Amino acid sequence: MKRNYQKELDVLLEELRGKGEVPSLLLHSCCAPCSSYGLEYLSEYFNINVFYYNPNISSEEEYNLRLSEQKRLVEMMDTKYPVTVTEGEYEPEVFYAMAKGLEKCPERGERCLRCYALRLERTAALAKEIGADYFATTLTLSPLKSAEAINTIGEELEKKYGVKYLCTDFKKKNGYKRSIELSREYDLYRQNFCGCVFSKKNT
């Protein structure tokens, strides 16, 4: 039976609200537009540290543009609980080493799954290092990405690092549509490809 990640999240958020707890969340973000809905939604329940780590991005210029937009969005958003940004290192060599031999894989294939795992593992490791209560990713917002595949990776990393993984499916509750509205509201730069050279070729 297919899991309803949104229903599971609803239950957890109600439990947190009932206990009066405000846990910390390390939220991996691929870009400002994809983080916009998640930040609006989850900052009602968590103190959020946005972790911008994306070695897959095809050029340093593109990487820095997305990073600056991420920072600008966080500065502009009015949230119930604090939101901060942690910059990851730009490490394209790490991505290319991971992608070696998978260059011809189709989009959403094995290369993409390993890319999700690469970024989520760095997030999980940092969450453990800083003592975050949860970690999660904005990647589940995209209609082109499988929330099931991403959450499966996250739950495996929860076991490995001992930090709770927050399962999400940000596409639910019109999350993707809301992200487009927020992108317009904050005049965010919206790229037309995931970030890597392989996805860029397919635009």
PDB file of C-alpha atoms in Angstrom:
ATOM      1  CA  MET A   1       0.000   0.000   0.000  1.00  0.00           C
ATOM      2  CA  LYS A   2       1.349   3.384  -1.016  1.00  0.00           C
ATOM      3  CA  ARG A   3       2.167   5.614   1.932  1.00  0.00           C
ATOM      4  CA  ASN A   4       0.485   8.977   2.357  1.00  0.00           C
ATOM      5  CA  TYR A   5       3.428  11.104   3.477  1.00  0.00           C
ATOM      6  CA  GLN A   6       1.309  14.210   3.864  1.00  0.00           C
ATOM      7  CA  LYS A   7      -1.086  12.429   6.227  1.00  0.00           C
ATOM      8  CA  GLU A   8       1.863  11.157   8.277  1.00  0.00           C
ATOM      9  CA  LEU A   9       3.277  14.686   8.447  1.00  0.00           C
ATOM     10  CA  ASP A  10      -0.090  16.096   9.502  1.00  0.00           C
ATOM     11  CA  VAL A  11      -0.198  13.661  12.427  1.00  0.00           C
ATOM     12  CA  LEU A  12       3.331  14.535  13.531  1.00  0.00           C
ATOM     13  CA  LEU A  13       2.735  18.279  13.331  1.00  0.00           C
ATOM     14  CA  GLU A  14      -0.409  17.970  15.419  1.00  0.00           C
ATOM     15  CA  GLU A  15       1.538  16.004  18.031  1.00  0.00           C
ATOM     16  CA  LEU A  16       4.204  18.717  18.164  1.00  0.00           C
ATOM     17  CA  ARG A  17       1.575  21.419  18.466  1.00  0.00           C
ATOM     18  CA  GLY A  18      -0.161  19.509  21.243  1.00  0.00           C
ATOM     19  CA  LYS A  19       3.073  19.149  23.212  1.00  0.00           C
ATOM     20  CA  GLY A  20       4.030  22.774  22.674  1.00  0.00           C
ATOM     21  CA  GLU A  21       7.383  21.668  21.266  1.00  0.00           C
ATOM     22  CA  VAL A  22       9.364  23.628  18.663  1.00  0.00           C
ATOM     23  CA  PRO A  23      12.074  21.237  17.417  1.00  0.00           C
ATOM     24  CA  SER A  24      14.953  22.153  15.158  1.00  0.00           C
ATOM     25  CA  LEU A  25      14.949  21.133  11.494  1.00  0.00           C
ATOM     26  CA  LEU A  26      17.898  21.092   9.104  1.00  0.00           C
ATOM     27  CA  LEU A  27      16.208  21.519   5.735  1.00  0.00           C
ATOM     28  CA  HIS A  28      18.276  20.781   2.655  1.00  0.00           C
ATOM     29  CA  SER A  29      17.339  23.186  -0.134  1.00  0.00           C
ATOM     30  CA  CYS A  30      18.079  22.950  -3.841  1.00  0.00           C
ATOM     31  CA  CYS A  31      16.953  26.532  -4.538  1.00  0.00           C
ATOM     32  CA  ALA A  32      14.848  29.383  -3.183  1.00  0.00           C
ATOM     33  CA  PRO A  33      11.691  28.669  -5.241  1.00  0.00           C
ATOM     34  CA  CYS A  34      11.568  25.036  -4.118  1.00  0.00           C
ATOM     35  CA  SER A  35      12.155  26.013  -0.492  1.00  0.00           C
ATOM     36  CA  SER A  36       9.542  28.773  -0.429  1.00  0.00           C
ATOM     37  CA  TYR A  37       6.494  26.627   0.275  1.00  0.00           C
ATOM     38  CA  GLY A  38       8.305  24.368   2.729  1.00  0.00           C
ATOM     39  CA  LEU A  39       9.570  27.358   4.684  1.00  0.00           C
ATOM     40  CA  GLU A  40       6.162  29.005   4.795  1.00  0.00           C
ATOM     41  CA  TYR A  41       4.575  25.731   5.914  1.00  0.00           C
ATOM     42  CA  LEU A  42       7.103  24.234   8.314  1.00  0.00           C
ATOM     43  CA  SER A  43       8.275  27.433  10.008  1.00  0.00           C
ATOM     44  CA  GLU A  44       4.957  27.326  11.850  1.00  0.00           C
ATOM     45  CA  TYR A  45       6.279  24.261  13.695  1.00  0.00           C
ATOM     46  CA  PHE A  46      10.092  24.241  13.567  1.00  0.00           C
ATOM     47  CA  ASN A  47      13.147  26.394  14.026  1.00  0.00           C
ATOM     48  CA  ILE A  48      14.618  25.898  10.568  1.00  0.00           C
ATOM     49  CA  ASN A  49      18.200  25.946   9.390  1.00  0.00           C
ATOM     50  CA  VAL A  50      18.258  25.888   5.583  1.00  0.00           C
ATOM     51  CA  PHE A  51      21.232  23.903   4.322  1.00  0.00           C
ATOM     52  CA  TYR A  52      22.194  24.904   0.802  1.00  0.00           C
ATOM     53  CA  TYR A  53      24.357  22.070  -0.513  1.00  0.00           C
ATOM     54  CA  ASN A  54      24.188  21.262  -4.228  1.00  0.00           C
ATOM     55  CA  PRO A  55      27.434  20.052  -5.819  1.00  0.00           C
ATOM     56  CA  ASN A  56      25.416  18.969  -8.859  1.00  0.00           C
ATOM     57  CA  ILE A  57      24.923  22.530 -10.098  1.00  0.00           C
ATOM     58  CA  SER A  58      26.657  22.949 -13.437  1.00  0.00           C
ATOM     59  CA  SER A  59      28.571  26.197 -12.841  1.00  0.00           C
ATOM     60  CA  GLU A  60      29.784  28.237  -9.907  1.00  0.00           C
ATOM     61  CA  GLU A  61      27.939  31.262 -11.287  1.00  0.00           C
ATOM     62  CA  GLU A  62      24.637  29.374 -11.244  1.00  0.00           C
ATOM     63  CA  TYR A  63      25.423  27.978  -7.788  1.00  0.00           C
ATOM     64  CA  ASN A  64      26.079  31.414  -6.339  1.00  0.00           C
ATOM     65  CA  LEU A  65      23.012  32.918  -7.996  1.00  0.00           C
ATOM     66  CA  ARG A  66      20.774  30.284  -6.415  1.00  0.00           C
ATOM     67  CA  LEU A  67      22.536  30.720  -3.073  1.00  0.00           C
ATOM     68  CA  SER A  68      22.039  34.491  -3.088  1.00  0.00           C
ATOM     69  CA  GLU A  69      18.353  34.030  -3.914  1.00  0.00           C
ATOM     70  CA  GLN A  70      18.036  31.546  -1.050  1.00  0.00           C
ATOM     71  CA  LYS A  71      19.504  34.052   1.388  1.00  0.00           C
ATOM     72  CA  ARG A  72      17.337  36.854   0.027  1.00  0.00           C
ATOM     73  CA  LEU A  73      14.179  34.797   0.410  1.00  0.00           C
ATOM     74  CA  VAL A  74      14.961  33.919   4.030  1.00  0.00           C
ATOM     75  CA  GLU A  75      15.673  37.564   4.817  1.00  0.00           C
ATOM     76  CA  MET A  76      12.367  38.656   3.299  1.00  0.00           C
ATOM     77  CA  MET A  77      10.053  35.974   4.646  1.00  0.00           C
ATOM     78  CA  ASP A  78       8.091  36.717   7.785  1.00  0.00           C
ATOM     79  CA  THR A  79       8.069  33.425   9.707  1.00  0.00           C
ATOM     80  CA  LYS A  80       6.675  32.426  13.077  1.00  0.00           C
ATOM     81  CA  TYR A  81       9.904  30.757  14.186  1.00  0.00           C
ATOM     82  CA  PRO A  82      13.467  31.646  13.152  1.00  0.00           C
ATOM     83  CA  VAL A  83      14.926  30.568   9.820  1.00  0.00           C
ATOM     84  CA  THR A  84      18.668  30.697   9.136  1.00  0.00           C
ATOM     85  CA  VAL A  85      20.878  29.634   6.226  1.00  0.00           C
ATOM     86  CA  THR A  86      23.973  27.429   6.283  1.00  0.00           C
ATOM     87  CA  GLU A  87      26.121  27.438   3.155  1.00  0.00           C
ATOM     88  CA  GLY A  88      27.545  24.166   1.966  1.00  0.00           C
ATOM     89  CA  GLU A  89      30.729  24.041  -0.072  1.00  0.00           C
ATOM     90  CA  TYR A  90      30.555  24.036  -3.843  1.00  0.00           C
ATOM     91  CA  GLU A  91      32.068  20.639  -4.668  1.00  0.00           C
ATOM     92  CA  PRO A  92      31.321  19.752  -8.309  1.00  0.00           C
ATOM     93  CA  GLU A  93      34.123  17.194  -8.264  1.00  0.00           C
ATOM     94  CA  VAL A  94      32.143  15.207  -5.685  1.00  0.00           C
ATOM     95  CA  PHE A  95      29.125  15.138  -7.980  1.00  0.00           C
ATOM     96  CA  TYR A  96      31.123  14.124 -11.064  1.00  0.00           C
ATOM     97  CA  ALA A  97      32.844  11.338  -9.140  1.00  0.00           C
ATOM     98  CA  MET A  98      29.421  10.051  -8.086  1.00  0.00           C
ATOM     99  CA  ALA A  99      28.053  10.346 -11.654  1.00  0.00           C
ATOM    100  CA  LYS A 100      31.002   8.565 -13.311  1.00  0.00           C
ATOM    101  CA  GLY A 101      29.688   5.761 -15.488  1.00  0.00           C
ATOM    102  CA  LEU A 102      26.125   7.052 -15.204  1.00  0.00           C
ATOM    103  CA  GLU A 103      26.398   9.906 -17.679  1.00  0.00           C
ATOM    104  CA  LYS A 104      23.942   8.319 -20.118  1.00  0.00           C
ATOM    105  CA  CYS A 105      21.294   7.455 -17.531  1.00  0.00           C
ATOM    106  CA  PRO A 106      17.890   9.004 -18.254  1.00  0.00           C
ATOM    107  CA  GLU A 107      16.591  11.794 -16.074  1.00  0.00           C
ATOM    108  CA  ARG A 108      15.034  10.425 -12.850  1.00  0.00           C
ATOM    109  CA  GLY A 109      17.143   7.289 -13.228  1.00  0.00           C
ATOM    110  CA  GLU A 110      19.997   5.882 -11.142  1.00  0.00           C
ATOM    111  CA  ARG A 111      22.185   8.992 -11.460  1.00  0.00           C
ATOM    112  CA  CYS A 112      19.452  11.200 -10.033  1.00  0.00           C
ATOM    113  CA  LEU A 113      18.788   8.790  -7.164  1.00  0.00           C
ATOM    114  CA  ARG A 114      22.461   8.843  -6.242  1.00  0.00           C
ATOM    115  CA  CYS A 115      22.469  12.627  -6.462  1.00  0.00           C
ATOM    116  CA  TYR A 116      19.564  12.824  -3.996  1.00  0.00           C
ATOM    117  CA  ALA A 117      21.423  10.431  -1.706  1.00  0.00           C
ATOM    118  CA  LEU A 118      24.638  12.446  -1.958  1.00  0.00           C
ATOM    119  CA  ARG A 119      22.949  15.662  -0.863  1.00  0.00           C
ATOM    120  CA  LEU A 120      20.768  14.016   1.767  1.00  0.00           C
ATOM    121  CA  GLU A 121      23.692  12.181   3.325  1.00  0.00           C
ATOM    122  CA  ARG A 122      25.631  15.425   3.728  1.00  0.00           C
ATOM    123  CA  THR A 123      22.508  16.901   5.315  1.00  0.00           C
ATOM    124  CA  ALA A 124      22.093  13.986   7.715  1.00  0.00           C
ATOM    125  CA  ALA A 125      25.748  14.179   8.731  1.00  0.00           C
ATOM    126  CA  LEU A 126      25.476  17.907   9.433  1.00  0.00           C
ATOM    127  CA  ALA A 127      22.202  17.404  11.326  1.00  0.00           C
ATOM    128  CA  LYS A 128      23.979  14.954  13.615  1.00  0.00           C
ATOM    129  CA  GLU A 129      26.964  17.274  14.015  1.00  0.00           C
ATOM    130  CA  ILE A 130      24.889  20.296  15.052  1.00  0.00           C
ATOM    131  CA  GLY A 131      22.354  18.330  17.090  1.00  0.00           C
ATOM    132  CA  ALA A 132      19.298  19.040  14.941  1.00  0.00           C
ATOM    133  CA  ASP A 133      16.142  17.182  15.935  1.00  0.00           C
ATOM    134  CA  TYR A 134      15.138  16.463  12.321  1.00  0.00           C
ATOM    135  CA  PHE A 135      16.455  16.731   8.787  1.00  0.00           C
ATOM    136  CA  ALA A 136      14.516  16.923   5.524  1.00  0.00           C
ATOM    137  CA  THR A 137      14.773  18.153   1.934  1.00  0.00           C
ATOM    138  CA  THR A 138      12.835  20.434  -0.386  1.00  0.00           C
ATOM    139  CA  LEU A 139      13.363  17.988  -3.264  1.00  0.00           C
ATOM    140  CA  THR A 140       9.927  16.410  -2.782  1.00  0.00           C
ATOM    141  CA  LEU A 141       8.262  19.589  -4.078  1.00  0.00           C
ATOM    142  CA  SER A 142       9.154  18.919  -7.705  1.00  0.00           C
ATOM    143  CA  PRO A 143       6.499  17.170  -9.827  1.00  0.00           C
ATOM    144  CA  LEU A 144       9.429  15.511 -11.626  1.00  0.00           C
ATOM    145  CA  LYS A 145      10.824  13.858  -8.498  1.00  0.00           C
ATOM    146  CA  SER A 146       9.508  10.838  -6.618  1.00  0.00           C
ATOM    147  CA  ALA A 147       8.710  11.617  -2.990  1.00  0.00           C
ATOM    148  CA  GLU A 148       8.746   7.878  -2.295  1.00  0.00           C
ATOM    149  CA  ALA A 149      12.294   7.464  -3.624  1.00  0.00           C
ATOM    150  CA  ILE A 150      13.566  10.532  -1.763  1.00  0.00           C
ATOM    151  CA  ASN A 151      11.888   9.601   1.512  1.00  0.00           C
ATOM    152  CA  THR A 152      13.199   6.041   1.288  1.00  0.00           C
ATOM    153  CA  ILE A 153      16.730   7.430   1.074  1.00  0.00           C
ATOM    154  CA  GLY A 154      16.031   9.771   3.988  1.00  0.00           C
ATOM    155  CA  GLU A 155      14.736   7.002   6.217  1.00  0.00           C
ATOM    156  CA  GLU A 156      17.799   4.854   5.500  1.00  0.00           C
ATOM    157  CA  LEU A 157      20.006   7.773   6.494  1.00  0.00           C
ATOM    158  CA  GLU A 158      17.968   8.233   9.672  1.00  0.00           C
ATOM    159  CA  LYS A 159      19.047   4.729  10.698  1.00  0.00           C
ATOM    160  CA  LYS A 160      22.669   5.427   9.801  1.00  0.00           C
ATOM    161  CA  TYR A 161      23.040   8.796  11.543  1.00  0.00           C
ATOM    162  CA  GLY A 162      20.505   8.548  14.347  1.00  0.00           C
ATOM    163  CA  VAL A 163      18.709  11.782  13.441  1.00  0.00           C
ATOM    164  CA  LYS A 164      14.987  11.743  12.672  1.00  0.00           C
ATOM    165  CA  TYR A 165      14.120  12.216   9.017  1.00  0.00           C
ATOM    166  CA  LEU A 166      11.018  14.256   8.284  1.00  0.00           C
ATOM    167  CA  CYS A 167       9.103  12.563   5.461  1.00  0.00           C
ATOM    168  CA  THR A 168       7.406  15.077   3.186  1.00  0.00           C
ATOM    169  CA  ASP A 169       5.597  15.324  -0.087  1.00  0.00           C
ATOM    170  CA  PHE A 170       5.535  19.062  -0.660  1.00  0.00           C
ATOM    171  CA  LYS A 171       3.564  18.572  -3.877  1.00  0.00           C
ATOM    172  CA  LYS A 172       0.501  17.857  -1.750  1.00  0.00           C
ATOM    173  CA  LYS A 173      -1.858  20.620  -0.596  1.00  0.00           C
ATOM    174  CA  ASN A 174      -1.023  22.476  -3.837  1.00  0.00           C
ATOM    175  CA  GLY A 175       2.515  22.987  -2.582  1.00  0.00           C
ATOM    176  CA  TYR A 176       4.046  23.297  -6.037  1.00  0.00           C
ATOM    177  CA  LYS A 177       1.394  25.811  -7.085  1.00  0.00           C
ATOM    178  CA  ARG A 178       2.017  27.802  -3.897  1.00  0.00           C
ATOM    179  CA  SER A 179       5.763  27.818  -4.596  1.00  0.00           C
ATOM    180  CA  ILE A 180       5.089  29.449  -7.966  1.00  0.00           C
ATOM    181  CA  GLU A 181       2.914  32.080  -6.271  1.00  0.00           C
ATOM    182  CA  LEU A 182       5.600  32.773  -3.675  1.00  0.00           C
ATOM    183  CA  SER A 183       8.267  32.968  -6.375  1.00  0.00           C
ATOM    184  CA  ARG A 184       6.250  35.691  -8.072  1.00  0.00           C
ATOM    185  CA  GLU A 185       5.564  37.447  -4.785  1.00  0.00           C
ATOM    186  CA  TYR A 186       9.275  37.609  -3.912  1.00  0.00           C
ATOM    187  CA  ASP A 187      10.442  37.948  -7.535  1.00  0.00           C
ATOM    188  CA  LEU A 188      12.660  34.885  -7.251  1.00  0.00           C
ATOM    189  CA  TYR A 189      14.941  33.605  -9.964  1.00  0.00           C
ATOM    190  CA  ARG A 190      13.427  30.356 -11.263  1.00  0.00           C
ATOM    191  CA  GLN A 191      15.798  28.161 -13.247  1.00  0.00           C
ATOM    192  CA  ASN A 192      14.455  25.884 -15.983  1.00  0.00           C
ATOM    193  CA  PHE A 193      16.641  22.871 -15.158  1.00  0.00           C
ATOM    194  CA  CYS A 194      17.493  20.866 -12.053  1.00  0.00           C
ATOM    195  CA  GLY A 195      21.067  22.061 -11.946  1.00  0.00           C
ATOM    196  CA  CYS A 196      23.462  19.502 -13.405  1.00  0.00           C
ATOM    197  CA  VAL A 197      24.902  19.482 -16.920  1.00  0.00           C
ATOM    198  CA  PHE A 198      22.846  16.404 -17.743  1.00  0.00           C
ATOM    199  CA  SER A 199      19.515  18.031 -16.884  1.00  0.00           C
ATOM    200  CA  LYS A 200      20.583  21.195 -18.704  1.00  0.00           C
ATOM    201  CA  LYS A 201      21.026  19.223 -21.925  1.00  0.00           C
ATOM    202  CA  ASN A 202      17.407  18.103 -21.678  1.00  0.00           C
ATOM    203  CA  THR A 203      15.890  21.607 -21.361  1.00  0.00           C
TER     204      THR A 203
END
